[in-house]
mmCIF file with all atom_site columns, C-alpha atoms in Angstrom:
data_model
loop_
_atom_site.group_PDB
_atom_site.id
_atom_site.type_symbol
_atom_site.label_atom_id
_atom_site.label_alt_id
_atom_site.label_comp_id
_atom_site.label_asym_id
_atom_site.label_entity_id
_atom_site.label_seq_id
_atom_site.pdbx_PDB_ins_code
_atom_site.Cartn_x
_atom_site.Cartn_y
_atom_site.Cartn_z
_atom_site.occupancy
_atom_site.B_iso_or_equiv
_atom_site.pdbx_formal_charge
_atom_site.auth_seq_id
_atom_site.auth_comp_id
_atom_site.auth_asym_id
_atom_site.auth_atom_id
_atom_site.pdbx_PDB_model_num
ATOM 1   C CA . PHE A 1 1   ? -20.140 50.901 48.411 1.00 0.00 ? 1   PHE A CA 1
ATOM 2   C CA . THR A 1 2   ? -19.385 54.716 48.888 1.00 0.00 ? 2   THR A CA 1
ATOM 3   C CA . PRO A 1 3   ? -21.904 56.867 46.790 1.00 0.00 ? 3   PRO A CA 1
ATOM 4   C CA . PRO A 1 4   ? -19.920 58.923 44.237 1.00 0.00 ? 4   PRO A CA 1
ATOM 5   C CA . ASP A 1 5   ? -21.408 62.172 45.423 1.00 0.00 ? 5   ASP A CA 1
ATOM 6   C CA . ALA A 1 6   ? -20.081 61.478 48.950 1.00 0.00 ? 6   ALA A CA 1
ATOM 7   C CA . LEU A 1 7   ? -16.727 60.335 47.724 1.00 0.00 ? 7   LEU A CA 1
ATOM 8   C CA . ALA A 1 8   ? -16.118 63.317 45.302 1.00 0.00 ? 8   ALA A CA 1
ATOM 9   C CA . GLN A 1 9   ? -15.280 65.800 47.888 1.00 0.00 ? 9   GLN A CA 1
ATOM 10  C CA . PHE A 1 10  ? -12.648 63.533 49.597 1.00 0.00 ? 10  PHE A CA 1
ATOM 11  C CA . LEU A 1 11  ? -11.131 61.994 46.465 1.00 0.00 ? 11  LEU A CA 1
ATOM 12  C CA . LYS A 1 12  ? -8.790  64.660 45.570 1.00 0.00 ? 12  LYS A CA 1
ATOM 13  C CA . PRO A 1 13  ? -6.957  64.801 48.974 1.00 0.00 ? 13  PRO A CA 1
ATOM 14  C CA . ILE A 1 14  ? -6.967  61.083 49.118 1.00 0.00 ? 14  ILE A CA 1
ATOM 15  C CA . LEU A 1 15  ? -5.311  60.703 45.621 1.00 0.00 ? 15  LEU A CA 1
ATOM 16  C CA . THR A 1 16  ? -2.981  63.614 46.456 1.00 0.00 ? 16  THR A CA 1
ATOM 17  C CA . LEU A 1 17  ? -1.686  61.639 49.521 1.00 0.00 ? 17  LEU A CA 1
ATOM 18  C CA . CYS A 1 18  ? -1.342  58.459 47.482 1.00 0.00 ? 18  CYS A CA 1
ATOM 19  C CA . LEU A 1 19  ? 0.561   60.123 44.704 1.00 0.00 ? 19  LEU A CA 1
ATOM 20  C CA . THR A 1 20  ? 2.903   61.686 47.164 1.00 0.00 ? 20  THR A CA 1
ATOM 21  C CA . ARG A 1 21  ? 3.621   58.335 48.675 1.00 0.00 ? 21  ARG A CA 1
ATOM 22  C CA . LEU A 1 22  ? 4.164   56.861 45.240 1.00 0.00 ? 22  LEU A CA 1
ATOM 23  C CA . GLN A 1 23  ? 6.615   59.610 44.377 1.00 0.00 ? 23  GLN A CA 1
ATOM 24  C CA . SER A 1 24  ? 8.478   59.658 47.639 1.00 0.00 ? 24  SER A CA 1
ATOM 25  C CA . SER A 1 25  ? 8.584   56.014 48.874 1.00 0.00 ? 25  SER A CA 1
ATOM 26  C CA . ARG A 1 26  ? 7.120   53.895 46.326 1.00 0.00 ? 26  ARG A CA 1
ATOM 27  C CA . THR A 1 27  ? 6.938   49.987 47.063 1.00 0.00 ? 27  THR A CA 1
ATOM 28  C CA . ALA A 1 28  ? 5.482   47.047 44.994 1.00 0.00 ? 28  ALA A CA 1
ATOM 29  C CA . LYS A 1 29  ? 2.830   46.466 47.573 1.00 0.00 ? 29  LYS A CA 1
ATOM 30  C CA . PHE A 1 30  ? 1.689   50.110 47.719 1.00 0.00 ? 30  PHE A CA 1
ATOM 31  C CA . THR A 1 31  ? 1.597   50.430 44.004 1.00 0.00 ? 31  THR A CA 1
ATOM 32  C CA . ARG A 1 32  ? -0.441  47.194 43.705 1.00 0.00 ? 32  ARG A CA 1
ATOM 33  C CA . SER A 1 33  ? -2.861  48.496 46.326 1.00 0.00 ? 33  SER A CA 1
ATOM 34  C CA . PHE A 1 34  ? -3.211  51.831 44.543 1.00 0.00 ? 34  PHE A CA 1
ATOM 35  C CA . VAL A 1 35  ? -4.076  50.116 41.204 1.00 0.00 ? 35  VAL A CA 1
ATOM 36  C CA . HIS A 1 36  ? -6.720  48.200 42.926 1.00 0.00 ? 36  HIS A CA 1
ATOM 37  C CA . TYR A 1 37  ? -8.158  51.310 44.741 1.00 0.00 ? 37  TYR A CA 1
ATOM 38  C CA . ALA A 1 38  ? -8.193  53.317 41.580 1.00 0.00 ? 38  ALA A CA 1
ATOM 39  C CA . ALA A 1 39  ? -9.997  50.470 39.769 1.00 0.00 ? 39  ALA A CA 1
ATOM 40  C CA . SER A 1 40  ? -12.456 50.226 42.606 1.00 0.00 ? 40  SER A CA 1
ATOM 41  C CA . VAL A 1 41  ? -13.334 54.001 42.161 1.00 0.00 ? 41  VAL A CA 1
ATOM 42  C CA . LEU A 1 42  ? -13.674 53.582 38.483 1.00 0.00 ? 42  LEU A CA 1
ATOM 43  C CA . CYS A 1 43  ? -16.139 50.705 39.074 1.00 0.00 ? 43  CYS A CA 1
ATOM 44  C CA . ILE A 1 44  ? -18.521 52.893 40.994 1.00 0.00 ? 44  ILE A CA 1
ATOM 45  C CA . GLY A 1 45  ? -21.921 53.242 39.145 1.00 0.00 ? 45  GLY A CA 1
ATOM 46  C CA . ALA A 1 46  ? -20.619 51.052 36.287 1.00 0.00 ? 46  ALA A CA 1
ATOM 47  C CA . HIS A 1 47  ? -23.751 51.499 34.227 1.00 0.00 ? 47  HIS A CA 1
ATOM 48  C CA . GLU A 1 48  ? -23.397 55.237 34.048 1.00 0.00 ? 48  GLU A CA 1
ATOM 49  C CA . ALA A 1 49  ? -19.626 55.324 34.422 1.00 0.00 ? 49  ALA A CA 1
ATOM 50  C CA . THR A 1 50  ? -19.999 57.622 37.395 1.00 0.00 ? 50  THR A CA 1
ATOM 51  C CA . GLY A 1 51  ? -16.902 56.436 39.088 1.00 0.00 ? 51  GLY A CA 1
ATOM 52  C CA . VAL A 1 52  ? -14.783 57.213 35.918 1.00 0.00 ? 52  VAL A CA 1
ATOM 53  C CA . THR A 1 53  ? -16.133 60.773 35.954 1.00 0.00 ? 53  THR A CA 1
ATOM 54  C CA . VAL A 1 54  ? -15.372 61.253 39.513 1.00 0.00 ? 54  VAL A CA 1
ATOM 55  C CA . PHE A 1 55  ? -11.950 59.816 39.196 1.00 0.00 ? 55  PHE A CA 1
ATOM 56  C CA . PHE A 1 56  ? -11.040 61.893 36.059 1.00 0.00 ? 56  PHE A CA 1
ATOM 57  C CA . ASP A 1 57  ? -12.408 64.994 37.894 1.00 0.00 ? 57  ASP A CA 1
ATOM 58  C CA . ALA A 1 58  ? -10.348 64.392 40.972 1.00 0.00 ? 58  ALA A CA 1
ATOM 59  C CA . MET A 1 59  ? -7.165  63.810 38.964 1.00 0.00 ? 59  MET A CA 1
ATOM 60  C CA . ASP A 1 60  ? -7.665  66.742 36.718 1.00 0.00 ? 60  ASP A CA 1
ATOM 61  C CA . ALA A 1 61  ? -8.270  68.996 39.906 1.00 0.00 ? 61  ALA A CA 1
ATOM 62  C CA . ILE A 1 62  ? -4.806  67.947 41.064 1.00 0.00 ? 62  ILE A CA 1
ATOM 63  C CA . GLN A 1 63  ? -3.217  68.534 37.578 1.00 0.00 ? 63  GLN A CA 1
ATOM 64  C CA . PRO A 1 64  ? -4.772  68.503 34.200 1.00 0.00 ? 64  PRO A CA 1
ATOM 65  C CA . GLY A 1 65  ? -3.604  65.576 32.261 1.00 0.00 ? 65  GLY A CA 1
ATOM 66  C CA . LEU A 1 66  ? -1.937  63.901 35.255 1.00 0.00 ? 66  LEU A CA 1
ATOM 67  C CA . LEU A 1 67  ? -3.790  60.725 34.772 1.00 0.00 ? 67  LEU A CA 1
ATOM 68  C CA . ALA A 1 68  ? -2.191  60.082 31.408 1.00 0.00 ? 68  ALA A CA 1
ATOM 69  C CA . THR A 1 69  ? 1.217   60.409 32.908 1.00 0.00 ? 69  THR A CA 1
ATOM 70  C CA . LEU A 1 70  ? 0.261   58.164 35.835 1.00 0.00 ? 70  LEU A CA 1
ATOM 71  C CA . LEU A 1 71  ? -1.163  55.616 33.459 1.00 0.00 ? 71  LEU A CA 1
ATOM 72  C CA . GLY A 1 72  ? 1.922   55.508 31.148 1.00 0.00 ? 72  GLY A CA 1
ATOM 73  C CA . ASN A 1 73  ? 4.454   55.501 33.970 1.00 0.00 ? 73  ASN A CA 1
ATOM 74  C CA . VAL A 1 74  ? 2.899   53.485 36.790 1.00 0.00 ? 74  VAL A CA 1
ATOM 75  C CA . LEU A 1 75  ? -0.753  51.995 36.567 1.00 0.00 ? 75  LEU A CA 1
ATOM 76  C CA . ILE A 1 76  ? -0.435  50.145 33.333 1.00 0.00 ? 76  ILE A CA 1
ATOM 77  C CA . GLU A 1 77  ? 2.818   48.387 34.140 1.00 0.00 ? 77  GLU A CA 1
ATOM 78  C CA . ALA A 1 78  ? 1.422   47.511 37.650 1.00 0.00 ? 78  ALA A CA 1
ATOM 79  C CA . MET A 1 79  ? -1.886  45.941 36.704 1.00 0.00 ? 79  MET A CA 1
ATOM 80  C CA . PRO A 1 80  ? -0.730  42.394 36.423 1.00 0.00 ? 80  PRO A CA 1
ATOM 81  C CA . THR A 1 81  ? 0.688   42.638 39.972 1.00 0.00 ? 81  THR A CA 1
ATOM 82  C CA . VAL A 1 82  ? -2.797  42.646 41.383 1.00 0.00 ? 82  VAL A CA 1
ATOM 83  C CA . ILE A 1 83  ? -3.756  39.306 42.861 1.00 0.00 ? 83  ILE A CA 1
ATOM 84  C CA . GLY A 1 84  ? -7.053  37.897 43.992 1.00 0.00 ? 84  GLY A CA 1
ATOM 85  C CA . ARG A 1 85  ? -10.241 37.033 42.077 1.00 0.00 ? 85  ARG A CA 1
ATOM 86  C CA . VAL A 1 86  ? -12.228 40.073 43.340 1.00 0.00 ? 86  VAL A CA 1
ATOM 87  C CA . GLU A 1 87  ? -9.327  42.474 43.049 1.00 0.00 ? 87  GLU A CA 1
ATOM 88  C CA . ARG A 1 88  ? -8.366  41.360 39.511 1.00 0.00 ? 88  ARG A CA 1
ATOM 89  C CA . LYS A 1 89  ? -11.894 41.614 38.435 1.00 0.00 ? 89  LYS A CA 1
ATOM 90  C CA . ALA A 1 90  ? -12.030 45.044 39.617 1.00 0.00 ? 90  ALA A CA 1
ATOM 91  C CA . VAL A 1 91  ? -9.053  46.037 37.736 1.00 0.00 ? 91  VAL A CA 1
ATOM 92  C CA . VAL A 1 92  ? -10.307 44.571 34.523 1.00 0.00 ? 92  VAL A CA 1
ATOM 93  C CA . VAL A 1 93  ? -13.851 46.204 34.787 1.00 0.00 ? 93  VAL A CA 1
ATOM 94  C CA . GLY A 1 94  ? -12.540 49.591 36.164 1.00 0.00 ? 94  GLY A CA 1
ATOM 95  C CA . PHE A 1 95  ? -9.960  50.040 33.527 1.00 0.00 ? 95  PHE A CA 1
ATOM 96  C CA . SER A 1 96  ? -12.278 48.768 30.742 1.00 0.00 ? 96  SER A CA 1
ATOM 97  C CA . LEU A 1 97  ? -14.726 51.368 31.812 1.00 0.00 ? 97  LEU A CA 1
ATOM 98  C CA . MET A 1 98  ? -12.149 53.997 31.807 1.00 0.00 ? 98  MET A CA 1
ATOM 99  C CA . VAL A 1 99  ? -10.684 53.199 28.328 1.00 0.00 ? 99  VAL A CA 1
ATOM 100 C CA . VAL A 1 100 ? -14.137 53.275 26.663 1.00 0.00 ? 100 VAL A CA 1
ATOM 101 C CA . SER A 1 101 ? -15.267 56.385 28.191 1.00 0.00 ? 101 SER A CA 1
ATOM 102 C CA . ALA A 1 102 ? -15.677 59.518 26.139 1.00 0.00 ? 102 ALA A CA 1
ATOM 103 C CA . ARG A 1 103 ? -13.409 61.479 28.403 1.00 0.00 ? 103 ARG A CA 1
ATOM 104 C CA . PHE A 1 104 ? -10.599 58.957 27.543 1.00 0.00 ? 104 PHE A CA 1
ATOM 105 C CA . GLN A 1 105 ? -11.201 58.536 23.899 1.00 0.00 ? 105 GLN A CA 1
ATOM 106 C CA . SER A 1 106 ? -11.725 62.211 23.160 1.00 0.00 ? 106 SER A CA 1
ATOM 107 C CA . ALA A 1 107 ? -8.361  63.252 24.606 1.00 0.00 ? 107 ALA A CA 1
ATOM 108 C CA . PRO A 1 108 ? -5.177  63.064 22.484 1.00 0.00 ? 108 PRO A CA 1
ATOM 109 C CA . ALA A 1 109 ? -3.153  62.333 25.667 1.00 0.00 ? 109 ALA A CA 1
ATOM 110 C CA . TYR A 1 110 ? -5.173  59.242 26.532 1.00 0.00 ? 110 TYR A CA 1
ATOM 111 C CA . VAL A 1 111 ? -5.941  57.641 23.076 1.00 0.00 ? 111 VAL A CA 1
ATOM 112 C CA . PRO A 1 112 ? -2.440  56.234 22.512 1.00 0.00 ? 112 PRO A CA 1
ATOM 113 C CA . LEU A 1 113 ? -2.799  54.546 25.842 1.00 0.00 ? 113 LEU A CA 1
ATOM 114 C CA . THR A 1 114 ? -5.802  52.513 24.635 1.00 0.00 ? 114 THR A CA 1
ATOM 115 C CA . ALA A 1 115 ? -3.775  49.628 23.122 1.00 0.00 ? 115 ALA A CA 1
ATOM 116 C CA . PRO A 1 116 ? -1.312  49.170 26.101 1.00 0.00 ? 116 PRO A CA 1
ATOM 117 C CA . VAL A 1 117 ? -4.303  49.136 28.640 1.00 0.00 ? 117 VAL A CA 1
ATOM 118 C CA . LEU A 1 118 ? -6.181  46.535 26.427 1.00 0.00 ? 118 LEU A CA 1
ATOM 119 C CA . LYS A 1 119 ? -3.071  44.418 26.189 1.00 0.00 ? 119 LYS A CA 1
ATOM 120 C CA . GLN A 1 120 ? -2.593  44.324 29.941 1.00 0.00 ? 120 GLN A CA 1
ATOM 121 C CA . LEU A 1 121 ? -6.266  43.441 30.520 1.00 0.00 ? 121 LEU A CA 1
ATOM 122 C CA . ALA A 1 122 ? -6.140  40.719 27.934 1.00 0.00 ? 122 ALA A CA 1
ATOM 123 C CA . ASP A 1 123 ? -2.825  39.342 29.507 1.00 0.00 ? 123 ASP A CA 1
ATOM 124 C CA . MET A 1 124 ? -4.427  39.367 32.957 1.00 0.00 ? 124 MET A CA 1
ATOM 125 C CA . LEU A 1 125 ? -7.357  37.374 31.741 1.00 0.00 ? 125 LEU A CA 1
ATOM 126 C CA . MET A 1 126 ? -5.268  34.906 29.555 1.00 0.00 ? 126 MET A CA 1
ATOM 127 C CA . ASP A 1 127 ? -2.777  34.280 32.466 1.00 0.00 ? 127 ASP A CA 1
ATOM 128 C CA . THR A 1 128 ? -3.896  31.348 34.884 1.00 0.00 ? 128 THR A CA 1
ATOM 129 C CA . THR A 1 129 ? -0.680  31.230 36.705 1.00 0.00 ? 129 THR A CA 1
ATOM 130 C CA . VAL A 1 130 ? -1.485  34.079 39.194 1.00 0.00 ? 130 VAL A CA 1
ATOM 131 C CA . THR A 1 131 ? -3.604  32.974 42.145 1.00 0.00 ? 131 THR A CA 1
ATOM 132 C CA . GLU A 1 132 ? -4.965  34.486 45.446 1.00 0.00 ? 132 GLU A CA 1
ATOM 133 C CA . THR A 1 133 ? -2.564  32.939 48.006 1.00 0.00 ? 133 THR A CA 1
ATOM 134 C CA . LYS A 1 134 ? 1.058   33.132 48.740 1.00 0.00 ? 134 LYS A CA 1
ATOM 135 C CA . ALA A 1 135 ? 1.363   29.313 48.863 1.00 0.00 ? 135 ALA A CA 1
ATOM 136 C CA . VAL A 1 136 ? 0.064   28.850 45.270 1.00 0.00 ? 136 VAL A CA 1
ATOM 137 C CA . ALA A 1 137 ? 2.032   31.968 43.966 1.00 0.00 ? 137 ALA A CA 1
ATOM 138 C CA . GLU A 1 138 ? 5.231   30.213 45.016 1.00 0.00 ? 138 GLU A CA 1
ATOM 139 C CA . LYS A 1 139 ? 4.562   26.976 43.203 1.00 0.00 ? 139 LYS A CA 1
ATOM 140 C CA . SER A 1 140 ? 7.119   26.347 40.275 1.00 0.00 ? 140 SER A CA 1
ATOM 141 C CA . THR A 1 141 ? 5.768   26.827 36.791 1.00 0.00 ? 141 THR A CA 1
ATOM 142 C CA . VAL A 1 142 ? 6.976   25.867 33.342 1.00 0.00 ? 142 VAL A CA 1
ATOM 143 C CA . ASP A 1 143 ? 7.338   29.489 32.262 1.00 0.00 ? 143 ASP A CA 1
ATOM 144 C CA . GLY A 1 144 ? 9.448   31.222 34.859 1.00 0.00 ? 144 GLY A CA 1
ATOM 145 C CA . SER A 1 145 ? 9.814   34.277 32.854 1.00 0.00 ? 145 SER A CA 1
ATOM 146 C CA . SER A 1 146 ? 6.138   35.261 32.644 1.00 0.00 ? 146 SER A CA 1
ATOM 147 C CA . THR A 1 147 ? 4.905   38.540 33.899 1.00 0.00 ? 147 THR A CA 1
ATOM 148 C CA . ALA A 1 148 ? 2.384   36.838 36.071 1.00 0.00 ? 148 ALA A CA 1
ATOM 149 C CA . VAL A 1 149 ? 5.049   34.639 37.804 1.00 0.00 ? 149 VAL A CA 1
ATOM 150 C CA . ALA A 1 150 ? 7.140   37.728 38.496 1.00 0.00 ? 150 ALA A CA 1
ATOM 151 C CA . ALA A 1 151 ? 4.038   39.530 40.045 1.00 0.00 ? 151 ALA A CA 1
ATOM 152 C CA . ALA A 1 152 ? 3.290   36.408 42.096 1.00 0.00 ? 152 ALA A CA 1
ATOM 153 C CA . SER A 1 153 ? 6.784   36.400 43.331 1.00 0.00 ? 153 SER A CA 1
ATOM 154 C CA . ALA A 1 154 ? 6.551   40.155 44.212 1.00 0.00 ? 154 ALA A CA 1
ATOM 155 C CA . VAL A 1 155 ? 3.430   39.475 46.265 1.00 0.00 ? 155 VAL A CA 1
ATOM 156 C CA . ALA A 1 156 ? 5.027   36.463 47.970 1.00 0.00 ? 156 ALA A CA 1
ATOM 157 C CA . THR A 1 157 ? 7.974   38.657 48.944 1.00 0.00 ? 157 THR A CA 1
ATOM 158 C CA . ASP A 1 158 ? 5.801   41.411 50.220 1.00 0.00 ? 158 ASP A CA 1
ATOM 159 C CA . GLU A 1 159 ? 3.744   38.774 52.264 1.00 0.00 ? 159 GLU A CA 1
ATOM 160 C CA . ASP A 1 160 ? 7.074   37.216 53.750 1.00 0.00 ? 160 ASP A CA 1
ATOM 161 C CA . LEU A 1 161 ? 7.941   40.866 54.883 1.00 0.00 ? 161 LEU A CA 1
ATOM 162 C CA . ASP A 1 162 ? 4.573   41.388 56.352 1.00 0.00 ? 162 ASP A CA 1
ATOM 163 C CA . SER A 1 163 ? 4.869   38.039 58.268 1.00 0.00 ? 163 SER A CA 1
ATOM 164 C CA . LEU A 1 164 ? 8.158   39.138 59.561 1.00 0.00 ? 164 LEU A CA 1
ATOM 165 C CA . GLU A 1 165 ? 6.868   42.360 60.968 1.00 0.00 ? 165 GLU A CA 1
ATOM 166 C CA . ILE A 1 166 ? 4.076   40.600 62.605 1.00 0.00 ? 166 ILE A CA 1
ATOM 167 C CA . GLU A 1 167 ? 6.343   37.940 64.163 1.00 0.00 ? 167 GLU A CA 1
ATOM 168 C CA . THR A 1 168 ? 8.541   40.639 65.738 1.00 0.00 ? 168 THR A CA 1
ATOM 169 C CA . SER A 1 169 ? 5.964   42.857 67.095 1.00 0.00 ? 169 SER A CA 1
ATOM 170 C CA . GLY A 1 170 ? 5.364   41.068 70.385 1.00 0.00 ? 170 GLY A CA 1
ATOM 171 C CA . TYR A 1 171 ? 2.007   41.688 71.885 1.00 0.00 ? 171 TYR A CA 1
ATOM 172 C CA . GLN A 1 172 ? 0.446   42.846 68.834 1.00 0.00 ? 172 GLN A CA 1
ATOM 173 C CA . ALA A 1 173 ? 1.288   39.783 66.851 1.00 0.00 ? 173 ALA A CA 1
ATOM 174 C CA . SER A 1 174 ? -1.748  37.743 67.731 1.00 0.00 ? 174 SER A CA 1
ATOM 175 C CA . TYR A 1 175 ? -3.976  40.809 67.270 1.00 0.00 ? 175 TYR A CA 1
ATOM 176 C CA . ALA A 1 176 ? -2.617  41.527 63.838 1.00 0.00 ? 176 ALA A CA 1
ATOM 177 C CA . LYS A 1 177 ? -3.023  37.955 62.803 1.00 0.00 ? 177 LYS A CA 1
ATOM 178 C CA . LEU A 1 178 ? -6.550  37.866 63.853 1.00 0.00 ? 178 LEU A CA 1
ATOM 179 C CA . ALA A 1 179 ? -7.302  41.072 61.960 1.00 0.00 ? 179 ALA A CA 1
ATOM 180 C CA . THR A 1 180 ? -5.569  39.559 58.819 1.00 0.00 ? 180 THR A CA 1
ATOM 181 C CA . LEU A 1 181 ? -7.688  36.367 59.184 1.00 0.00 ? 181 LEU A CA 1
ATOM 182 C CA . GLY A 1 182 ? -10.793 38.446 59.472 1.00 0.00 ? 182 GLY A CA 1
ATOM 183 C CA . GLU A 1 183 ? -10.249 40.569 56.256 1.00 0.00 ? 183 GLU A CA 1
ATOM 184 C CA . ILE A 1 184 ? -13.459 40.991 54.330 1.00 0.00 ? 184 ILE A CA 1
ATOM 185 C CA . LYS A 1 185 ? -13.209 41.797 50.574 1.00 0.00 ? 185 LYS A CA 1
ATOM 186 C CA . ILE A 1 186 ? -15.590 44.165 49.039 1.00 0.00 ? 186 ILE A CA 1
ATOM 187 C CA . ASP A 1 187 ? -16.571 43.599 45.574 1.00 0.00 ? 187 ASP A CA 1
ATOM 188 C CA . PRO A 1 188 ? -17.063 47.026 43.828 1.00 0.00 ? 188 PRO A CA 1
ATOM 189 C CA . CYS A 1 189 ? -18.815 45.386 40.865 1.00 0.00 ? 189 CYS A CA 1
ATOM 190 C CA . PRO A 1 190 ? -20.934 42.528 42.293 1.00 0.00 ? 190 PRO A CA 1
ATOM 191 C CA . HIS A 1 191 ? -23.357 42.662 39.261 1.00 0.00 ? 191 HIS A CA 1
ATOM 192 C CA . ILE A 1 192 ? -20.525 41.333 36.940 1.00 0.00 ? 192 ILE A CA 1
ATOM 193 C CA . VAL A 1 193 ? -20.005 37.653 37.177 1.00 0.00 ? 193 VAL A CA 1
ATOM 194 C CA . ASP A 1 194 ? -16.379 37.384 36.389 1.00 0.00 ? 194 ASP A CA 1
ATOM 195 C CA . ALA A 1 195 ? -13.626 39.525 34.779 1.00 0.00 ? 195 ALA A CA 1
ATOM 196 C CA . ALA A 1 196 ? -13.855 38.083 31.353 1.00 0.00 ? 196 ALA A CA 1
ATOM 197 C CA . ASN A 1 197 ? -17.582 38.562 31.155 1.00 0.00 ? 197 ASN A CA 1
ATOM 198 C CA . GLY A 1 198 ? -16.997 42.168 32.363 1.00 0.00 ? 198 GLY A CA 1
ATOM 199 C CA . LEU A 1 199 ? -14.522 42.848 29.776 1.00 0.00 ? 199 LEU A CA 1
ATOM 200 C CA . SER A 1 200 ? -16.939 41.710 26.954 1.00 0.00 ? 200 SER A CA 1
ATOM 201 C CA . GLN A 1 201 ? -19.884 43.536 28.329 1.00 0.00 ? 201 GLN A CA 1
ATOM 202 C CA . ILE A 1 202 ? -18.076 46.846 28.603 1.00 0.00 ? 202 ILE A CA 1
ATOM 203 C CA . LEU A 1 203 ? -16.005 46.727 25.368 1.00 0.00 ? 203 LEU A CA 1
ATOM 204 C CA . ARG A 1 204 ? -18.579 45.281 22.962 1.00 0.00 ? 204 ARG A CA 1
ATOM 205 C CA . PRO A 1 205 ? -20.684 48.591 22.619 1.00 0.00 ? 205 PRO A CA 1
ATOM 206 C CA . ALA A 1 206 ? -17.367 50.376 21.704 1.00 0.00 ? 206 ALA A CA 1
ATOM 207 C CA . ARG A 1 207 ? -16.025 47.914 19.348 1.00 0.00 ? 207 ARG A CA 1
ATOM 208 C CA . ALA A 1 208 ? -15.914 50.315 16.427 1.00 0.00 ? 208 ALA A CA 1
ATOM 209 C CA . GLN A 1 209 ? -14.315 52.962 18.497 1.00 0.00 ? 209 GLN A CA 1
ATOM 210 C CA . LEU A 1 210 ? -11.505 50.508 19.716 1.00 0.00 ? 210 LEU A CA 1
ATOM 211 C CA . ALA A 1 211 ? -10.872 48.814 16.353 1.00 0.00 ? 211 ALA A CA 1
ATOM 212 C CA . ALA A 1 212 ? -7.675  50.854 15.599 1.00 0.00 ? 212 ALA A CA 1
ATOM 213 C CA . ALA A 1 213 ? -6.299  50.061 19.060 1.00 0.00 ? 213 ALA A CA 1
ATOM 214 C CA . ILE A 1 214 ? -7.173  46.393 18.844 1.00 0.00 ? 214 ILE A CA 1
ATOM 215 C CA . GLN A 1 215 ? -5.239  46.233 15.526 1.00 0.00 ? 215 GLN A CA 1
ATOM 216 C CA . GLN A 1 216 ? -2.177  47.434 17.254 1.00 0.00 ? 216 GLN A CA 1
ATOM 217 C CA . LEU A 1 217 ? -2.069  44.549 19.701 1.00 0.00 ? 217 LEU A CA 1
ATOM 218 C CA . PRO A 1 218 ? 0.171   41.553 19.419 1.00 0.00 ? 218 PRO A CA 1
ATOM 219 C CA . SER A 1 219 ? -1.575  38.628 17.625 1.00 0.00 ? 219 SER A CA 1
ATOM 220 C CA . GLU A 1 220 ? -2.342  36.641 20.770 1.00 0.00 ? 220 GLU A CA 1
ATOM 221 C CA . GLU A 1 221 ? -3.955  39.579 22.697 1.00 0.00 ? 221 GLU A CA 1
ATOM 222 C CA . GLN A 1 222 ? -5.669  40.722 19.508 1.00 0.00 ? 222 GLN A CA 1
ATOM 223 C CA . HIS A 1 223 ? -7.303  37.313 19.099 1.00 0.00 ? 223 HIS A CA 1
ATOM 224 C CA . PHE A 1 224 ? -8.283  37.239 22.706 1.00 0.00 ? 224 PHE A CA 1
ATOM 225 C CA . ILE A 1 225 ? -9.970  40.666 22.545 1.00 0.00 ? 225 ILE A CA 1
ATOM 226 C CA . THR A 1 226 ? -11.728 40.030 19.218 1.00 0.00 ? 226 THR A CA 1
ATOM 227 C CA . THR A 1 227 ? -13.047 36.777 20.539 1.00 0.00 ? 227 THR A CA 1
ATOM 228 C CA . ALA A 1 228 ? -14.301 38.449 23.728 1.00 0.00 ? 228 ALA A CA 1
ATOM 229 C CA . LEU A 1 229 ? -16.101 41.107 21.608 1.00 0.00 ? 229 LEU A CA 1
ATOM 230 C CA . SER A 1 230 ? -17.790 38.402 19.399 1.00 0.00 ? 230 SER A CA 1
ATOM 231 C CA . SER A 1 231 ? -18.855 36.099 22.293 1.00 0.00 ? 231 SER A CA 1
#
């Protein structure tokens, strides 16, 4: 995985490009991919929270306080749309690292976002209806109104559109399909066994600091987080 020192000098222009795309032609697929990318950066050097520092520095270099706006308007809402075991683990670990960081907890603009972030992370871990593949995502479920089902449907729609593009691209179709089949997933936090384990490991040392935010959560999410901190 990219060393933070090597990434730091390129991250500002990369994020600027991504933010420009989000502002000018935002799609569900691009937003989902951006959430995963941000989480992957946040996961770098998890023990020292190096990725969190690099990400905050890059965002503040673009515009001070921009990350708070981005979280409140885009990232938090889009977290559940990320599908895939490795991808969802990266989101849980990355944003857990962010929310417990001193940089986050010491800034008045970020502190009110603690509870919304924790709620989304808890909901992602409690929800078992979102899976990695289009085929399973399209299966009918008892609760068709859940956020996860909506996320799965969005992914299925995106994948349908991708398939349509491939089918109509002539000579490139076979090449594109082979590239898709050969996709390799990179785990930005391989030392963490699973997402739930990562949440517990990261939040537990900050339990006292997060107490007020946890109290603001709905009962189900509050119970889930409290249990995770006690395990």
